[in-house]
Amino acid sequence: AQSVSQHNHHVILSEAASLELGCNYSYGGTVNLFWYVQYPGQHLQLLLKYFSGDPLVKGIKGFEAEFIKSKFSFNLRKPSVQWSDTAEYFCAVVSGSARQLTFGSGTQLTVLP
Amino acid sequence: NAGVTQTPKFRILKIGQSMTLQCAQDMNHNYMYWYRQDPGMGLKLIYYSVGAGITDKGEVPNGYNVSRSTTEDFPLRLELAAPSQTSVYFCASSMTGDREKLFFGSGTQLSVL
């Protein structure tokens, strides 16, 4: 069965700091990978996704993620965070044998002004 | 744009009571889902539906039932509420051509005491 691990439960950064949130998955075959975000008081929404091709994927609001197959990782990055990036971030995976998204446990990001 | 609408937003139940969480979407999406979110555990899929009249179990279906009589509505039924069902419940939908891009509702906070 596929699974997703997010090892950072809570990350606190100051504005302008660089961000990297870890995501590792357990399935060895073809995978589709996603990052979802939930801003305070808002619905969960898709931030970016990887299906195939260029392993560096760019999403909304300056976020990007890199798929590294050898490390089973799909880490989320942003060069310079803003206070408005405070949110909970979820990594998710769909593998070839599964039909539905499997979500990680989430990482709460707090950006201090 | 209404999107995915969930009601109620909050509910407190006594052990053994039953209730229905309502979910409606106005985007004509074929796929609909119910997730529960427990602290530090991410989102777990309870049930999903690929179209009217078709439902299937997810990862944690025990204690719940669903129906999908129309494309728009996907209610979740708790028959005998238990403290283990205290959680935040999210309904989501997606379209056939982009299944993994989920549109989420705002969630229902349920406490079973």
Short mmCIF file of C-alpha atoms in Angstrom, two decimals:
data_model
loop_
_atom_site.label_atom_id
_atom_site.label_comp_id
_atom_site.label_asym_id
_atom_site.label_seq_id
_atom_site.Cartn_x
_atom_site.Cartn_y
_atom_site.Cartn_z
CA ALA A 1 0.00 0.00 0.00
CA GLN A 2 1.15 3.50 -0.70
CA SER A 3 2.00 5.82 2.16
CA VAL A 4 3.31 9.34 2.61
CA SER A 5 5.53 10.69 5.38
CA GLN A 6 5.91 14.30 6.39
CA HIS A 7 8.44 14.41 9.17
CA ASN A 8 8.14 18.08 10.05
CA HIS A 9 4.97 18.60 12.04
CA HIS A 10 5.48 22.28 12.77
CA VAL A 11 7.93 24.68 11.14
CA ILE A 12 8.44 28.25 12.32
CA LEU A 13 10.28 30.74 10.11
CA SER A 14 10.83 34.44 9.90
CA GLU A 15 9.77 36.35 6.81
CA ALA A 16 12.28 36.15 3.94
CA ALA A 17 13.69 32.85 5.20
CA SER A 18 13.91 29.94 2.77
CA LEU A 19 11.53 27.04 3.13
CA GLU A 20 11.86 23.33 2.50
CA LEU A 21 9.21 20.89 3.68
CA GLY A 22 9.99 17.20 3.42
CA CYS A 23 7.77 14.57 1.82
CA ASN A 24 8.64 10.92 1.28
CA TYR A 25 6.45 8.23 -0.22
CA SER A 26 6.66 4.47 -0.04
CA TYR A 27 5.54 3.17 -3.44
CA GLY A 28 8.21 1.99 -5.87
CA GLY A 29 6.31 2.23 -9.14
CA THR A 30 4.91 5.11 -11.12
CA VAL A 31 3.53 7.84 -8.87
CA ASN A 32 1.71 11.10 -9.19
CA LEU A 33 2.57 13.57 -6.41
CA PHE A 34 0.80 16.61 -5.02
CA TRP A 35 1.04 19.35 -2.47
CA TYR A 36 -2.15 20.76 -0.99
CA VAL A 37 -2.37 23.80 1.27
CA GLN A 38 -4.92 24.97 3.81
CA TYR A 39 -4.70 28.64 4.73
CA PRO A 40 -6.32 29.68 8.01
CA GLY A 41 -10.08 29.76 7.62
CA GLN A 42 -9.96 28.55 4.03
CA HIS A 43 -10.56 25.30 2.18
CA LEU A 44 -7.82 22.86 1.28
CA GLN A 45 -6.58 23.64 -2.21
CA LEU A 46 -4.10 22.23 -4.69
CA LEU A 47 -0.71 23.97 -4.63
CA LEU A 48 1.13 21.97 -7.29
CA LYS A 49 1.32 18.53 -8.85
CA TYR A 50 3.77 16.22 -10.59
CA PHE A 51 2.72 13.63 -13.16
CA SER A 52 5.74 13.19 -15.42
CA GLY A 53 8.46 15.11 -17.27
CA ASP A 54 10.51 17.83 -15.63
CA PRO A 55 11.02 16.76 -12.00
CA LEU A 56 11.04 20.40 -10.88
CA VAL A 57 7.46 21.55 -10.67
CA LYS A 58 6.35 25.11 -10.13
CA GLY A 59 3.10 25.98 -8.42
CA ILE A 60 1.19 29.02 -7.29
CA LYS A 61 2.57 31.79 -5.08
CA GLY A 62 6.23 31.05 -5.86
CA PHE A 63 6.26 27.50 -4.53
CA GLU A 64 8.09 24.69 -6.25
CA ALA A 65 8.74 21.02 -5.58
CA GLU A 66 11.33 18.60 -6.82
CA PHE A 67 10.64 14.95 -7.50
CA ILE A 68 13.71 12.82 -6.72
CA LYS A 69 12.85 9.26 -7.64
CA SER A 70 15.98 7.73 -6.10
CA LYS A 71 15.09 9.25 -2.75
CA PHE A 72 11.32 8.69 -3.00
CA SER A 73 10.96 12.36 -2.17
CA PHE A 74 8.88 15.34 -3.29
CA ASN A 75 10.02 18.23 -1.12
CA LEU A 76 8.30 21.60 -1.25
CA ARG A 77 10.43 24.74 -1.46
CA LYS A 78 10.12 28.49 -1.52
CA PRO A 79 13.15 30.83 -1.62
CA SER A 80 11.62 33.56 0.55
CA VAL A 81 8.51 33.03 2.64
CA GLN A 82 5.94 35.65 3.53
CA TRP A 83 3.65 35.99 6.52
CA SER A 84 0.76 35.06 4.22
CA ASP A 85 2.33 31.62 3.65
CA THR A 86 1.30 30.62 7.16
CA ALA A 87 -0.81 27.51 6.55
CA GLU A 88 -0.90 23.76 6.82
CA TYR A 89 0.73 21.89 3.96
CA PHE A 90 -0.15 18.35 2.93
CA CYS A 91 1.78 16.09 0.60
CA ALA A 92 -0.24 13.45 -1.27
CA VAL A 93 0.41 10.56 -3.64
CA VAL A 94 -1.47 8.43 -6.12
CA SER A 95 0.36 5.31 -7.25
CA GLY A 96 -0.30 3.04 -10.20
CA SER A 97 -2.16 0.41 -8.19
CA ALA A 98 -4.25 2.77 -6.07
CA ARG A 99 -7.12 4.85 -7.30
CA GLN A 100 -7.27 7.51 -4.62
CA LEU A 101 -5.08 10.12 -3.01
CA THR A 102 -3.16 9.19 0.11
CA PHE A 103 -2.30 12.21 2.24
CA GLY A 104 0.56 12.80 4.61
CA SER A 105 -0.03 13.99 8.16
CA GLY A 106 0.59 17.62 7.26
CA THR A 107 3.11 20.29 8.25
CA GLN A 108 1.98 23.46 9.99
CA LEU A 109 4.07 26.40 8.76
CA THR A 110 4.10 29.56 10.84
CA VAL A 111 5.82 32.60 9.36
CA LEU A 112 6.64 35.34 11.83
CA PRO A 113 6.41 38.94 10.56
CA ASN B 1 -19.26 30.37 -6.69
CA ALA B 2 -20.56 27.91 -4.11
CA GLY B 3 -18.20 25.00 -4.93
CA VAL B 4 -18.48 22.30 -2.26
CA THR B 5 -20.86 23.08 0.58
CA GLN B 6 -20.87 21.15 3.85
CA THR B 7 -23.37 21.37 6.67
CA PRO B 8 -23.31 21.63 9.61
CA LYS B 9 -19.99 23.33 10.49
CA PHE B 10 -20.04 22.10 14.09
CA ARG B 11 -21.94 19.37 15.88
CA ILE B 12 -21.81 17.68 19.27
CA LEU B 13 -23.31 14.20 19.55
CA LYS B 14 -23.88 11.87 22.45
CA ILE B 15 -22.62 8.30 22.19
CA GLY B 16 -25.10 6.18 20.24
CA GLN B 17 -26.80 9.05 18.47
CA SER B 18 -26.99 9.19 14.70
CA MET B 19 -26.62 12.03 12.26
CA THR B 20 -26.04 12.87 8.62
CA LEU B 21 -23.35 15.19 7.36
CA GLN B 22 -24.49 16.91 4.23
CA CYS B 23 -22.32 17.64 1.19
CA ALA B 24 -23.33 19.26 -2.06
CA GLN B 25 -21.34 20.47 -5.05
CA ASP B 26 -22.48 22.60 -7.96
CA MET B 27 -19.60 21.94 -10.36
CA ASN B 28 -21.09 18.82 -11.98
CA HIS B 29 -18.18 16.73 -10.73
CA ASN B 30 -18.52 12.97 -11.02
CA TYR B 31 -16.12 12.15 -8.20
CA MET B 32 -16.95 12.88 -4.57
CA TYR B 33 -15.13 11.94 -1.39
CA TRP B 34 -15.41 11.97 2.38
CA TYR B 35 -12.26 12.35 4.45
CA ARG B 36 -11.69 12.62 8.17
CA GLN B 37 -8.79 14.54 9.66
CA ASP B 38 -7.42 13.70 13.07
CA PRO B 39 -4.61 15.72 14.68
CA GLY B 40 -1.22 14.61 13.40
CA MET B 41 -2.78 11.92 11.20
CA GLY B 42 -3.49 13.64 7.92
CA LEU B 43 -6.62 12.97 5.92
CA LYS B 44 -8.04 9.46 5.79
CA LEU B 45 -10.49 8.49 3.06
CA ILE B 46 -13.79 7.16 4.41
CA TYR B 47 -15.89 6.64 1.28
CA TYR B 48 -15.88 7.87 -2.27
CA SER B 49 -18.16 7.88 -5.28
CA VAL B 50 -17.37 7.89 -8.99
CA GLY B 51 -20.86 8.91 -10.01
CA ALA B 52 -24.52 8.84 -9.06
CA GLY B 53 -25.52 5.43 -7.75
CA ILE B 54 -21.92 4.24 -7.26
CA THR B 55 -20.06 4.31 -3.95
CA ASP B 56 -17.05 2.50 -2.59
CA LYS B 57 -15.17 2.14 0.68
CA GLY B 58 -12.02 4.02 1.41
CA GLU B 59 -9.41 3.40 4.06
CA VAL B 60 -11.58 3.88 7.18
CA PRO B 61 -15.25 3.10 6.33
CA ASN B 62 -16.33 1.36 9.55
CA GLY B 63 -19.12 3.15 11.37
CA TYR B 64 -20.19 5.18 8.34
CA ASN B 65 -22.53 4.89 5.39
CA VAL B 66 -22.99 6.95 2.25
CA SER B 67 -25.37 7.30 -0.64
CA ARG B 68 -25.16 9.08 -3.98
CA SER B 69 -28.63 9.46 -5.46
CA THR B 70 -27.70 12.57 -7.45
CA THR B 71 -24.53 13.99 -8.96
CA GLU B 72 -24.70 16.97 -6.62
CA ASP B 73 -25.20 15.35 -3.20
CA PHE B 74 -23.08 12.92 -1.19
CA PRO B 75 -24.30 12.65 2.43
CA LEU B 76 -22.33 10.79 5.10
CA ARG B 77 -24.31 8.92 7.75
CA LEU B 78 -23.12 8.01 11.25
CA GLU B 79 -25.52 5.43 12.69
CA LEU B 80 -24.21 4.89 16.24
CA ALA B 81 -21.80 7.64 17.12
CA ALA B 82 -18.70 6.67 19.10
CA PRO B 83 -15.98 8.84 20.67
CA SER B 84 -13.52 7.50 18.08
CA GLN B 85 -15.52 9.36 15.45
CA THR B 86 -14.64 12.71 16.97
CA SER B 87 -12.85 14.38 14.08
CA VAL B 88 -13.00 17.01 11.38
CA TYR B 89 -14.80 15.74 8.30
CA PHE B 90 -14.10 17.06 4.81
CA CYS B 91 -16.10 16.48 1.68
CA ALA B 92 -14.40 16.94 -1.68
CA SER B 93 -15.15 16.57 -5.36
CA SER B 94 -13.20 16.33 -8.60
CA MET B 95 -13.86 16.12 -12.29
CA THR B 96 -13.31 13.11 -14.52
CA GLY B 97 -10.47 14.60 -16.53
CA ASP B 98 -8.52 15.84 -13.49
CA ARG B 99 -9.39 13.43 -10.74
CA GLU B 100 -6.59 14.34 -8.37
CA LYS B 101 -7.41 18.03 -8.25
CA LEU B 102 -9.81 17.95 -5.35
CA PHE B 103 -12.10 20.79 -4.40
CA PHE B 104 -12.76 20.68 -0.68
CA GLY B 105 -15.58 21.90 1.50
CA SER B 106 -14.94 23.92 4.64
CA GLY B 107 -15.23 20.93 6.97
CA THR B 108 -17.47 19.76 9.82
CA GLN B 109 -16.07 19.63 13.35
CA LEU B 110 -17.80 16.70 15.09
CA SER B 111 -17.42 15.84 18.75
CA VAL B 112 -18.90 12.67 20.24
CA LEU B 113 -19.19 12.79 24.01
#
